Coordinates of C-alpha atoms in Angstrom, one line a residue:
M971 CA 10.2 7.9 8.9
F972 CA 13.7 9.1 7.9
T973 CA 14.5 6.1 5.8
K974 CA 11.3 6.6 3.7
F975 CA 12.2 10.1 2.9
I976 CA 15.8 9.2 1.9
Y977 CA 14.6 6.6 -0.5
I978 CA 12.4 9.2 -2.2
A979 CA 15.1 11.7 -2.2
L980 CA 17.6 9.3 -3.7
C981 CA 15.2 8.5 -6.5
C982 CA 14.7 12.3 -7.0
A983 CA 18.4 13.0 -7.1
L984 CA 19.0 10.3 -9.6
F985 CA 16.2 11.1 -12.0
A986 CA 15.7 14.9 -11.7
C987 CA 19.0 15.6 -13.4
A988 CA 17.9 13.9 -16.6
N989 CA 15.6 15.5 -19.2
Q990 CA 14.8 12.1 -20.7
P991 CA 14.8 8.5 -19.5
K992 CA 18.1 6.9 -18.9
M993 CA 18.6 4.3 -21.6
T994 CA 22.2 3.2 -21.0
A995 CA 23.1 -0.1 -22.5
P996 CA 25.0 -2.6 -20.2
A997 CA 28.7 -1.9 -20.4
V998 CA 30.9 -4.6 -22.0
S999 CA 34.4 -4.3 -20.7
P1000 CA 37.1 -3.5 -23.3
A1001 CA 39.5 -6.2 -24.4
P1002 CA 42.5 -6.5 -22.1
E1003 CA 45.6 -4.7 -23.2
R1004 CA 48.3 -6.5 -25.1
I1005 CA 51.0 -6.4 -22.5
P1006 CA 54.4 -6.3 -24.1
K1007 CA 56.2 -8.2 -21.4
A1008 CA 55.6 -11.9 -20.9
L1009 CA 52.4 -12.7 -19.1
P1010 CA 52.5 -14.9 -16.0
E1011 CA 51.6 -18.5 -16.7
G1012 CA 47.8 -18.8 -17.0
S1013 CA 47.0 -15.1 -17.4
L1014 CA 46.3 -15.1 -21.1
F1015 CA 43.8 -17.9 -20.8
E1016 CA 42.1 -16.2 -17.8
L1017 CA 41.9 -12.9 -19.6
L1018 CA 40.3 -14.6 -22.6
Q1019 CA 37.8 -16.2 -20.2
A1020 CA 37.1 -12.7 -18.7
E1021 CA 36.5 -11.2 -22.1
T1022 CA 34.2 -14.0 -23.2
A1023 CA 32.2 -13.8 -20.0
A1024 CA 31.8 -10.0 -20.5
R1025 CA 30.7 -10.4 -24.1
R1026 CA 28.1 -13.0 -22.9
G1027 CA 26.8 -10.7 -20.3
K1028 CA 28.2 -12.6 -17.3
L1029 CA 29.6 -9.5 -15.8
D1030 CA 30.0 -10.8 -12.3
E1031 CA 32.2 -13.6 -13.6
A1032 CA 34.2 -11.2 -15.8
L1033 CA 34.8 -8.8 -12.8
A1034 CA 36.2 -11.6 -10.7
L1035 CA 38.6 -12.7 -13.4
F1036 CA 39.7 -9.1 -14.4
S1037 CA 40.2 -8.3 -10.7
H1038 CA 42.4 -11.3 -10.2
Q1039 CA 44.5 -10.6 -13.2
T1040 CA 44.9 -6.9 -12.2
D1041 CA 46.4 -8.1 -8.9
I1042 CA 48.7 -10.5 -10.8
T1043 CA 49.8 -8.3 -13.7
Q1044 CA 49.6 -4.8 -12.1
S1045 CA 48.5 -3.6 -15.5
L1046 CA 47.1 -0.1 -15.6
R1047 CA 44.6 -0.8 -18.4
L1048 CA 43.3 -3.9 -16.5
A1049 CA 43.0 -1.7 -13.4
K1050 CA 40.8 0.7 -15.3
T1051 CA 38.7 -2.1 -16.7
T1052 CA 38.2 -3.6 -13.3
A1053 CA 37.4 -0.3 -11.6
R1054 CA 34.9 0.7 -14.3
L1055 CA 33.2 -2.7 -14.4
A1056 CA 33.0 -2.8 -10.5
H1057 CA 31.3 0.7 -10.7
H1058 CA 28.9 -0.5 -13.4
L1059 CA 27.9 -3.5 -11.2
Q1060 CA 28.0 -1.4 -8.0
Q1061 CA 30.4 -3.9 -6.5
Y1062 CA 32.8 -1.3 -5.0
P1063 CA 34.8 -3.5 -2.7
A1064 CA 36.1 -5.2 -5.8
A1065 CA 37.4 -1.9 -7.1
T1066 CA 39.6 -1.1 -4.1
N1067 CA 42.9 -2.6 -5.3
A1068 CA 42.4 -1.5 -9.0
L1069 CA 41.7 2.1 -8.0
A1070 CA 44.8 2.2 -5.8
L1071 CA 46.9 1.0 -8.7
W1072 CA 45.2 3.5 -11.1
L1073 CA 45.7 6.5 -8.9
N1074 CA 49.2 5.5 -8.2
E1075 CA 50.0 5.7 -11.9
E1076 CA 47.6 8.7 -12.7
P1077 CA 47.0 10.6 -9.5
S1078 CA 45.0 13.4 -11.2
A1079 CA 42.8 11.2 -13.4
A1080 CA 39.3 12.6 -13.0
S1081 CA 37.6 9.3 -13.7
A1082 CA 39.7 7.5 -11.1
L1083 CA 39.1 10.2 -8.5
D1084 CA 35.3 10.1 -9.1
L1085 CA 35.3 6.3 -8.8
K1086 CA 37.4 6.5 -5.7
A1087 CA 34.9 8.9 -4.1
R1088 CA 32.0 6.6 -5.0
A1089 CA 33.8 3.5 -3.7
L1090 CA 34.4 5.2 -0.4
I1091 CA 30.7 6.2 -0.2
Y1092 CA 29.3 2.8 -1.2
N1093 CA 31.8 1.0 1.1
H1094 CA 30.4 3.3 3.9
H1095 CA 33.7 4.9 4.8
V1096 CA 31.8 8.1 5.7
N1097 CA 34.4 10.4 7.1
E1098 CA 37.1 9.4 4.6
A1099 CA 34.6 9.9 1.8
F1100 CA 33.8 13.4 2.9
D1101 CA 37.4 14.4 3.4
F1102 CA 38.3 12.9 0.0
I1103 CA 35.5 14.9 -1.8
D1104 CA 36.4 18.1 0.1
A1105 CA 40.1 17.7 -0.9
N1106 CA 39.3 17.4 -4.6
P1107 CA 37.4 20.5 -5.8
N1108 CA 37.6 19.4 -9.4
L1109 CA 35.3 16.5 -8.7
A1110 CA 31.5 16.9 -9.4
Q1111 CA 31.2 17.7 -5.7
Q1112 CA 27.5 18.5 -5.7
N1113 CA 26.4 15.1 -6.8
L1114 CA 29.0 13.3 -4.6
Y1115 CA 27.9 15.3 -1.5
V1116 CA 24.3 14.5 -2.2
L1117 CA 25.2 10.8 -2.8
L1118 CA 27.2 10.7 0.5
A1119 CA 24.3 12.2 2.5
T1120 CA 21.8 9.8 0.9
E1121 CA 23.8 6.6 1.3
T1122 CA 24.8 7.4 4.9
A1123 CA 21.2 8.1 5.9
K1124 CA 20.0 4.9 4.2
N1125 CA 22.7 2.5 5.3
K1126 CA 24.7 4.1 8.2
P1127 CA 22.3 6.4 10.1
E1128 CA 24.5 6.1 13.2
H1129 CA 27.1 8.2 11.4
L1130 CA 24.7 11.0 10.5
N1131 CA 25.5 13.3 13.5
A1132 CA 29.2 13.2 12.7
L1133 CA 28.5 13.8 9.0
S1134 CA 26.2 16.7 9.8
D1135 CA 29.0 18.3 11.8
K1136 CA 31.3 18.0 8.8
F1137 CA 28.8 19.5 6.5
A1138 CA 28.2 22.4 9.0
Q1139 CA 31.9 23.1 9.4
A1140 CA 32.4 23.1 5.6
L1141 CA 29.5 25.5 5.2
I1142 CA 31.2 28.1 7.4
T1143 CA 33.9 28.6 4.8
Q1144 CA 31.7 27.7 1.8
P1145 CA 28.3 29.0 2.7
E1146 CA 27.0 29.0 -0.9
H1147 CA 28.3 25.6 -1.9
I1148 CA 25.2 23.9 -3.6
G1149 CA 26.3 20.4 -2.8
L1150 CA 26.9 21.1 0.9
L1151 CA 23.5 22.9 1.1
I1152 CA 21.6 20.0 -0.5
G1153 CA 23.5 17.4 1.5
S1154 CA 22.7 19.3 4.7
G1155 CA 19.0 19.4 3.8
L1156 CA 19.1 15.6 3.3
I1157 CA 20.8 14.9 6.6
L1158 CA 18.6 17.2 8.7
N1159 CA 15.5 15.8 7.0
I1160 CA 12.1 15.8 8.5
D1161 CA 13.4 15.8 12.1
Q1162 CA 14.6 19.4 11.6
F1163 CA 12.2 20.3 8.9
D1164 CA 12.6 24.1 9.0
Q1165 CA 16.4 24.2 8.9
A1166 CA 16.5 21.5 6.2
S1167 CA 14.0 23.4 4.1
A1168 CA 16.0 26.6 4.6
F1169 CA 19.2 25.0 3.3
L1170 CA 17.3 23.6 0.2
A1171 CA 15.6 26.9 -0.4
K1172 CA 18.9 28.7 -0.3
A1173 CA 20.4 26.2 -2.8
R1174 CA 17.5 27.0 -5.1
D1175 CA 17.9 30.7 -4.7
L1176 CA 21.5 30.4 -5.7
E1177 CA 20.7 28.1 -8.7
P1178 CA 17.0 28.5 -9.6
N1179 CA 17.2 25.7 -12.2
N1180 CA 18.8 23.2 -9.9
T1181 CA 16.5 20.2 -10.2
V1182 CA 18.3 18.2 -7.5
A1183 CA 17.6 20.8 -4.9
L1184 CA 14.0 21.2 -6.1
S1185 CA 13.2 17.5 -6.1
V1186 CA 14.8 16.9 -2.7
Q1187 CA 12.8 19.9 -1.2
A1188 CA 9.6 18.5 -2.8
A1189 CA 10.3 15.1 -1.3
L1190 CA 10.8 16.8 2.1
F1191 CA 7.5 18.6 1.8
A1192 CA 5.8 15.3 0.8
Q1193 CA 7.3 13.5 3.8
A1194 CA 6.1 16.3 6.1
G1195 CA 2.6 15.8 4.7
K1196 CA 2.7 19.1 2.8
L1197 CA 1.6 17.5 -0.4
E1198 CA 0.1 20.6 -2.1
D1199 CA 3.4 22.4 -1.5
A1200 CA 5.3 19.5 -3.0
I1201 CA 3.0 19.4 -6.0
E1202 CA 3.3 23.2 -6.5
L1203 CA 7.1 23.0 -6.3
L1204 CA 7.4 20.2 -8.9
Q1205 CA 4.9 21.9 -11.2
H1206 CA 7.1 25.0 -11.0
G1207 CA 10.1 22.9 -11.9
L1208 CA 8.3 21.5 -14.9
V1209 CA 7.6 25.0 -16.2
L1210 CA 11.3 25.5 -16.3
Q1211 CA 12.0 22.0 -17.7
P1212 CA 8.8 20.7 -19.2
D1213 CA 10.3 17.4 -20.4
N1214 CA 12.2 16.5 -17.2
F1215 CA 11.6 12.8 -16.8
G1216 CA 12.6 12.7 -13.1
L1217 CA 10.5 15.6 -12.0
K1218 CA 7.4 14.2 -13.8
R1219 CA 8.0 10.8 -12.2
Q1220 CA 8.2 12.4 -8.8
L1221 CA 5.1 14.5 -9.4
G1222 CA 3.2 11.4 -10.5
R1223 CA 4.2 9.5 -7.3
I1224 CA 2.8 12.3 -5.1
L1225 CA -0.3 12.8 -7.2
S1226 CA -1.1 9.1 -6.8
Q1227 CA -1.9 10.0 -3.2
T1228 CA -4.2 12.9 -4.0
D1229 CA -5.4 12.7 -7.6
I1230 CA -5.0 9.2 -9.0
V1231 CA -6.5 10.1 -12.4
A1232 CA -3.9 12.9 -12.9
A1233 CA -1.2 10.5 -11.8
R1234 CA -2.3 8.0 -14.4
T1235 CA -2.1 10.6 -17.1
I1236 CA 1.5 11.4 -16.1
F1237 CA 2.7 7.8 -15.9
K1238 CA 1.1 6.9 -19.2
E1239 CA 3.1 9.7 -20.8
L1240 CA 6.3 8.4 -19.1
H1241 CA 5.4 4.9 -20.2
E1242 CA 5.4 6.0 -23.8
R1243 CA 8.9 7.5 -23.4
A1244 CA 10.2 4.5 -21.4
P1245 CA 8.0 1.5 -22.2
N1246 CA 10.3 -1.0 -20.4
D1247 CA 10.7 0.9 -17.2
G1248 CA 9.7 -1.6 -14.5
E1249 CA 8.8 1.0 -11.8
I1250 CA 6.5 2.8 -14.2
L1251 CA 4.8 -0.4 -15.3
F1252 CA 4.4 -1.3 -11.6
I1253 CA 2.8 2.0 -10.7
L1254 CA 0.5 2.0 -13.7
A1255 CA -0.6 -1.6 -12.9
Q1256 CA -1.5 -0.5 -9.3
I1257 CA -3.3 2.6 -10.5
S1258 CA -5.3 0.6 -13.1
M1259 CA -6.4 -1.9 -10.5
K1260 CA -7.4 0.9 -8.1
L1261 CA -9.5 2.4 -10.8
E1262 CA -10.9 -1.1 -11.7
F1263 CA -9.4 -1.0 -15.2
Y1264 CA -8.5 -4.6 -15.0
K1265 CA -7.8 -5.3 -18.7
E1266 CA -5.6 -2.3 -18.8
A1267 CA -3.8 -3.5 -15.6
D1268 CA -3.1 -6.8 -17.3
T1269 CA -1.2 -5.0 -20.2
Y1270 CA 1.2 -3.6 -17.6
L1271 CA 1.4 -6.8 -15.5
I1272 CA 2.3 -9.1 -18.4
P1273 CA 5.7 -7.5 -19.2
L1274 CA 6.4 -7.2 -15.4
Q1275 CA 6.6 -11.1 -15.4
N1276 CA 10.1 -10.6 -16.8
N1277 CA 11.1 -8.0 -14.2
P1278 CA 12.9 -9.7 -11.2
Q1279 CA 11.8 -7.0 -8.8
H1280 CA 8.1 -7.1 -9.6
R1281 CA 7.7 -10.6 -11.1
D1282 CA 5.8 -12.0 -8.1
F1283 CA 3.5 -9.0 -7.9
A1284 CA 2.7 -9.5 -11.6
N1285 CA 2.0 -13.2 -11.4
Y1286 CA -0.1 -12.9 -8.2
N1287 CA -2.3 -10.2 -9.8
L1288 CA -2.5 -12.0 -13.1
G1289 CA -3.6 -15.1 -11.2
L1290 CA -6.4 -13.1 -9.5
S1291 CA -7.4 -11.7 -12.9
A1292 CA -7.5 -15.2 -14.4
E1293 CA -9.6 -16.4 -11.5
N1294 CA -12.1 -13.6 -12.0
H1295 CA -12.4 -14.7 -15.6
K1296 CA -12.9 -18.4 -14.5
E1297 CA -9.6 -19.3 -16.2
L1298 CA -8.6 -21.5 -13.2
F1299 CA -5.8 -23.5 -14.8
I1300 CA -4.2 -20.2 -16.1
A1301 CA -4.5 -18.8 -12.6
L1302 CA -2.9 -21.9 -11.1
N1303 CA 0.0 -21.5 -13.6
H1304 CA 0.6 -17.9 -12.5
Y1305 CA 0.6 -18.8 -8.9
D1306 CA 2.9 -21.7 -9.6
Q1307 CA 5.6 -19.2 -10.7
I1308 CA 5.9 -17.7 -7.2
D1309 CA 8.2 -19.9 -5.1
S1310 CA 9.7 -17.5 -2.5
G1311 CA 9.5 -14.0 -1.1
P1312 CA 6.7 -11.9 0.5
Y1313 CA 4.0 -13.0 -2.0
L1314 CA 4.5 -16.7 -1.4
L1315 CA 2.2 -17.2 1.6
I1316 CA -0.7 -15.0 0.3
T1317 CA -0.4 -16.8 -3.1
L1318 CA -0.6 -20.2 -1.5
E1319 CA -3.9 -19.3 0.0
R1320 CA -5.3 -18.8 -3.5
Y1321 CA -3.3 -21.8 -4.9
G1322 CA -4.5 -24.1 -2.2
K1323 CA -8.2 -23.4 -2.9
L1324 CA -7.7 -24.1 -6.6
A1325 CA -5.5 -27.1 -6.0
A1326 CA -8.3 -28.7 -4.0
Q1327 CA -10.5 -28.4 -7.1
L1328 CA -8.1 -29.0 -9.9
S1329 CA -4.8 -30.8 -9.1
G1330 CA -5.8 -32.5 -5.8
I1331 CA -4.7 -32.0 -2.2
P1332 CA -1.8 -34.6 -2.3
A1333 CA -0.2 -32.8 -5.3
F1334 CA -0.5 -29.5 -3.4
E1335 CA 1.1 -31.0 -0.3
Q1336 CA 4.0 -32.2 -2.4
R1337 CA 4.5 -28.6 -3.6
L1338 CA 4.4 -27.4 0.0
E1339 CA 7.1 -29.9 1.0
A1340 CA 9.3 -28.7 -1.9
L1341 CA 8.8 -25.1 -1.0
K1342 CA 9.8 -25.8 2.6
A1343 CA 13.0 -27.5 1.4
N1344 CA 13.8 -24.6 -0.9
N1345 CA 12.9 -21.8 1.5
P1346 CA 14.6 -22.5 4.9
K1347 CA 13.8 -19.0 6.1
Q1348 CA 10.1 -19.4 5.4
A1349 CA 9.9 -23.1 6.3
L1350 CA 8.3 -22.5 9.6
A1351 CA 5.7 -20.2 8.2
L1352 CA 5.0 -22.7 5.4
T1353 CA 4.6 -25.4 7.9
V1354 CA 2.1 -23.4 9.9
Y1355 CA 0.2 -22.6 6.7
H1356 CA 0.2 -26.3 5.8
I1357 CA -1.4 -27.2 9.1
E1358 CA -4.0 -24.4 8.8
Y1359 CA -4.8 -25.5 5.3
L1360 CA -5.5 -29.1 6.3
L1361 CA -7.4 -28.1 9.4
G1362 CA -9.5 -25.7 7.3
L1363 CA -10.5 -28.7 5.1
G1364 CA -11.3 -30.8 8.2
L1365 CA -8.3 -33.1 7.5
D1366 CA -7.0 -33.2 11.1
K1367 CA -5.6 -36.7 10.7
R1368 CA -3.4 -35.5 7.8
A1369 CA -2.5 -32.4 9.8
K1370 CA -1.3 -34.3 12.8
P1371 CA 2.0 -35.7 11.3
V1372 CA 2.7 -32.2 9.8
V1373 CA 2.5 -30.7 13.3
E1374 CA 4.7 -33.5 14.8
N1375 CA 7.3 -33.1 12.1
G1376 CA 7.2 -29.3 12.6
L1377 CA 7.7 -29.6 16.4
D1378 CA 10.6 -32.0 15.8
R1379 CA 12.2 -29.5 13.3
F1380 CA 11.5 -26.2 14.8
G1381 CA 10.9 -26.9 18.5
S1382 CA 8.0 -25.7 20.6
D1383 CA 6.8 -22.9 18.4
S1384 CA 3.6 -21.4 19.7
K1385 CA 1.8 -21.6 16.3
L1386 CA 2.7 -25.2 16.0
L1387 CA 1.6 -25.9 19.5
Y1388 CA -1.7 -24.2 18.8
G1389 CA -2.2 -26.5 15.8
Q1390 CA -1.5 -29.4 18.0
F1391 CA -4.1 -28.1 20.4
L1392 CA -6.8 -27.8 17.7
I1393 CA -6.1 -31.4 16.5
A1394 CA -6.2 -32.7 20.0
E1395 CA -9.5 -30.9 20.7
Q1396 CA -11.0 -32.2 17.5
N1397 CA -10.1 -35.7 18.5
K1398 CA -11.4 -35.1 22.1
D1399 CA -7.9 -35.6 23.5
Y1400 CA -8.3 -32.9 26.1
S1401 CA -5.3 -33.9 28.1
Q1402 CA -3.1 -33.2 25.1
A1403 CA -5.1 -30.1 24.3
T1404 CA -4.5 -28.5 27.7
E1405 CA -0.8 -29.6 27.7
S1406 CA -0.3 -27.8 24.3
L1407 CA -1.9 -24.7 25.7
R1408 CA 0.2 -24.8 28.9
Q1409 CA 3.3 -25.0 26.7
I1410 CA 2.2 -21.9 24.8
L1411 CA 1.7 -20.0 28.1
L1412 CA 5.2 -20.8 29.1
Q1413 CA 6.2 -18.6 26.1
Q1414 CA 3.3 -16.1 26.2
P1415 CA 2.0 -16.0 29.8
D1416 CA -0.2 -12.9 29.1
N1417 CA -1.9 -14.2 26.0
P1418 CA -5.6 -13.7 26.7
V1419 CA -6.7 -16.0 23.8
I1420 CA -4.6 -18.9 25.1
L1421 CA -5.6 -18.3 28.8
N1422 CA -9.3 -18.3 27.8
A1423 CA -8.9 -21.4 25.6
L1424 CA -7.2 -23.3 28.5
G1425 CA -9.8 -22.2 31.0
Y1426 CA -12.7 -23.0 28.8
T1427 CA -11.3 -26.4 27.8
L1428 CA -10.7 -27.3 31.5
S1429 CA -14.3 -26.3 32.4
R1430 CA -16.3 -27.3 29.4
H1431 CA -14.6 -30.6 28.5
M1432 CA -12.9 -31.8 31.8
D1433 CA -15.3 -30.4 34.5
R1434 CA -12.4 -28.8 36.3
H1435 CA -14.3 -25.6 36.9
T1436 CA -12.4 -24.4 40.0
E1437 CA -9.0 -24.9 38.2
A1438 CA -10.4 -23.1 35.1
K1439 CA -11.7 -20.0 36.7
P1440 CA -8.3 -18.2 37.4
F1441 CA -7.2 -18.6 33.8
I1442 CA -10.4 -17.0 32.5
L1443 CA -10.2 -14.2 35.1
Q1444 CA -6.7 -13.4 34.0
A1445 CA -7.8 -13.4 30.3
L1446 CA -10.7 -11.1 31.2
A1447 CA -8.4 -8.7 33.0
L1448 CA -6.3 -8.5 29.9
K1449 CA -9.2 -8.2 27.4
P1450 CA -12.3 -7.1 29.4
N1451 CA -14.5 -6.4 26.3
D1452 CA -14.0 -9.7 24.5
A1453 CA -17.3 -11.5 24.0
A1454 CA -15.7 -15.0 23.9
I1455 CA -13.9 -14.4 27.2
I1456 CA -17.0 -12.9 28.8
D1457 CA -18.9 -16.0 27.6
S1458 CA -16.3 -18.3 29.2
M1459 CA -16.6 -16.4 32.5
G1460 CA -20.3 -16.8 32.4
W1461 CA -20.0 -20.5 31.6
V1462 CA -17.6 -21.3 34.4
L1463 CA -19.7 -19.4 36.9
L1464 CA -22.8 -21.3 35.7
K1465 CA -21.0 -24.6 36.4
L1466 CA -19.9 -23.4 39.8
G1467 CA -23.6 -22.7 40.6
D1468 CA -23.6 -18.9 40.5
I1469 CA -26.6 -18.7 38.1
T1470 CA -27.3 -15.0 38.7
E1471 CA -23.8 -13.8 38.1
A1472 CA -23.4 -16.2 35.2
T1473 CA -26.5 -14.8 33.5
R1474 CA -25.2 -11.3 33.9
Y1475 CA -21.9 -12.2 32.1
L1476 CA -23.6 -14.3 29.4
M1477 CA -26.2 -11.5 28.7
Q1478 CA -23.3 -9.1 28.3
A1479 CA -21.5 -11.5 25.9
Y1480 CA -24.8 -12.0 23.9
T1481 CA -25.3 -8.3 23.7
Q1482 CA -21.9 -8.0 22.0
S1483 CA -22.2 -11.1 19.8
T1484 CA -25.2 -13.3 18.9
D1485 CA -22.8 -16.2 18.3
T1486 CA -24.7 -19.5 18.5
E1487 CA -22.5 -21.0 21.2
I1488 CA -23.0 -17.9 23.4
A1489 CA -26.7 -18.1 22.8
A1490 CA -26.6 -21.8 23.8
H1491 CA -24.9 -20.9 27.1
L1492 CA -27.2 -17.9 27.8
G1493 CA -30.3 -20.0 27.1
E1494 CA -29.0 -22.6 29.6
A1495 CA -28.4 -20.0 32.3
L1496 CA -31.9 -18.5 31.7
W1497 CA -33.5 -22.0 31.8
L1498 CA -31.8 -22.8 35.1
G1499 CA -32.9 -19.4 36.4
N1500 CA -36.5 -20.2 35.5
E1501 CA -36.6 -17.7 32.7
R1502 CA -37.7 -20.4 30.3
E1503 CA -39.7 -18.4 27.8
Q1504 CA -36.7 -16.1 27.3
A1505 CA -34.4 -19.1 27.1
L1506 CA -36.6 -20.7 24.4
S1507 CA -36.7 -17.4 22.4
I1508 CA -32.9 -17.2 22.4
W1509 CA -32.4 -20.8 21.6
S1510 CA -34.9 -20.5 18.7
E1511 CA -33.1 -17.5 17.2
A1512 CA -29.8 -19.4 17.5
H1513 CA -31.4 -22.5 15.9
K1514 CA -32.4 -20.4 12.9
A1515 CA -28.9 -19.2 12.5
D1516 CA -27.1 -22.5 13.0
A1517 CA -29.2 -25.6 13.7
S1518 CA -26.2 -27.9 13.6
N1519 CA -24.2 -26.2 16.3
E1520 CA -23.0 -28.8 18.8
E1521 CA -23.3 -26.6 21.8
L1522 CA -26.9 -25.8 21.0
Q1523 CA -27.8 -29.4 20.3
D1524 CA -26.1 -30.5 23.5
A1525 CA -28.1 -27.9 25.6
L1526 CA -31.4 -28.8 24.0
K1527 CA -30.7 -32.5 24.5
R1528 CA -29.7 -32.2 28.2
F1529 CA -32.8 -30.2 29.0
N1530 CA -35.0 -32.4 26.8
V1531 CA -36.2 -29.3 24.9
K1532 CA -37.9 -29.4 21.5
L1533 CA -38.1 -26.0 19.9
P1534 CA -41.5 -25.0 18.3
S1535 CA -39.7 -24.5 15.0
L1536 CA -38.4 -28.1 14.9

């Protein structure tokens, strides 16, 4: 709960200060200084490499080279270049030595002090960062205190209590310090809503036009479920600053929960001001799809294909859109762009169905094997999907080696073992089927689905009814209202000769679910209990629903019953 608020507050703090969208071009580091003394051997060439990398936009490579040469040459200008480039890339550990050199040469340099504070914050030196900011009143303390509170809450929540004490102590001597008040509100957050809100309200009383305090308080209201209060507060802020980009963005986010049409109007306006803003495109695409404006959604999704953060979201939804328009090869192409991440598995479900029609199952399996090799963290989930895909198509023989390879690679994973059980059951290898289920129970002894499957398999397919009963009883104790488990209980009792009790359980299961297999079992119990008209009625209804059901056909065959409708 806390983390969600902090993310919102961080966005608010970043954007609410600006009256228009931030359009800063990527920084290109300045040319290295012409050092009058002789350069160490190799330095000139490496500095030229750094400058070339920077001009080509390879800023990570440039930073590594500039940092290395700063250490070698101890050049002040290189130290400044390195520190500023590290800040631009938010790679603050790389700035440590350069900042030390810079501050040693220019201990009062405002830029160096600001970067040092930020480096301490982003490197998570919480106490040192607070003390450094507190000791340098000429810094932009408000923003730095807010940043410190936000980053600590997001990445080092275990330090929040100690940081809260520091803020509280500082407020004793500086009770009207805006940065300390906002930072305290951020730290206390939803867990101490009233006190946090009081700090933020005080900051706004002292500076009515302070949009950081306003946006953080609005985010606090939203997190507490006080959406109308949050909306009212943000609307008040926009009266004071009608073109404030950050406040409008925040208002649009909250309105998307209460008034999606109004949110769409706000984000369309923001899109006109910042047409390449990935977050705005993402939100507009979501809103358009919720409103079923699918053509409009596509206009926002298409540019998101070039956005690393939202690329997979865009391709997945563009694929769905293409499917809806029967453009199956285009859909397949969009799905093919997704090769990792959270959208991979849900995309494969769509991709697999299309592949069976268009590119063929073998080609799809080749893609799956490549994905497993390239995504080691998702390889197990991909293997499970591969098995489920083949079993869903009735290709149990092709699924068997996939299961075996998966068990060799990943060990006795319960999902792989369950796949092994399904294949063994399909092939009537009930010895292997029960062994797979027993291995799962070693890992999950209280899994009612597996207990029921083991009990039912032992009873239905191996005539080991006495052995089966305890497993089904245990499953029933864990999940007493499950129709499938109640059916299993009725079945095993029927096979043990307790027709009256079996009929009671099976009738209960049938009341919950008219599944054909349950109907077949209930009909058998009623037939054996001389309730043959009722048995025929239930079997007839089941036959209408699923005439090919094996359990039903087996029951009718064993009792030599020909239904009137046949």
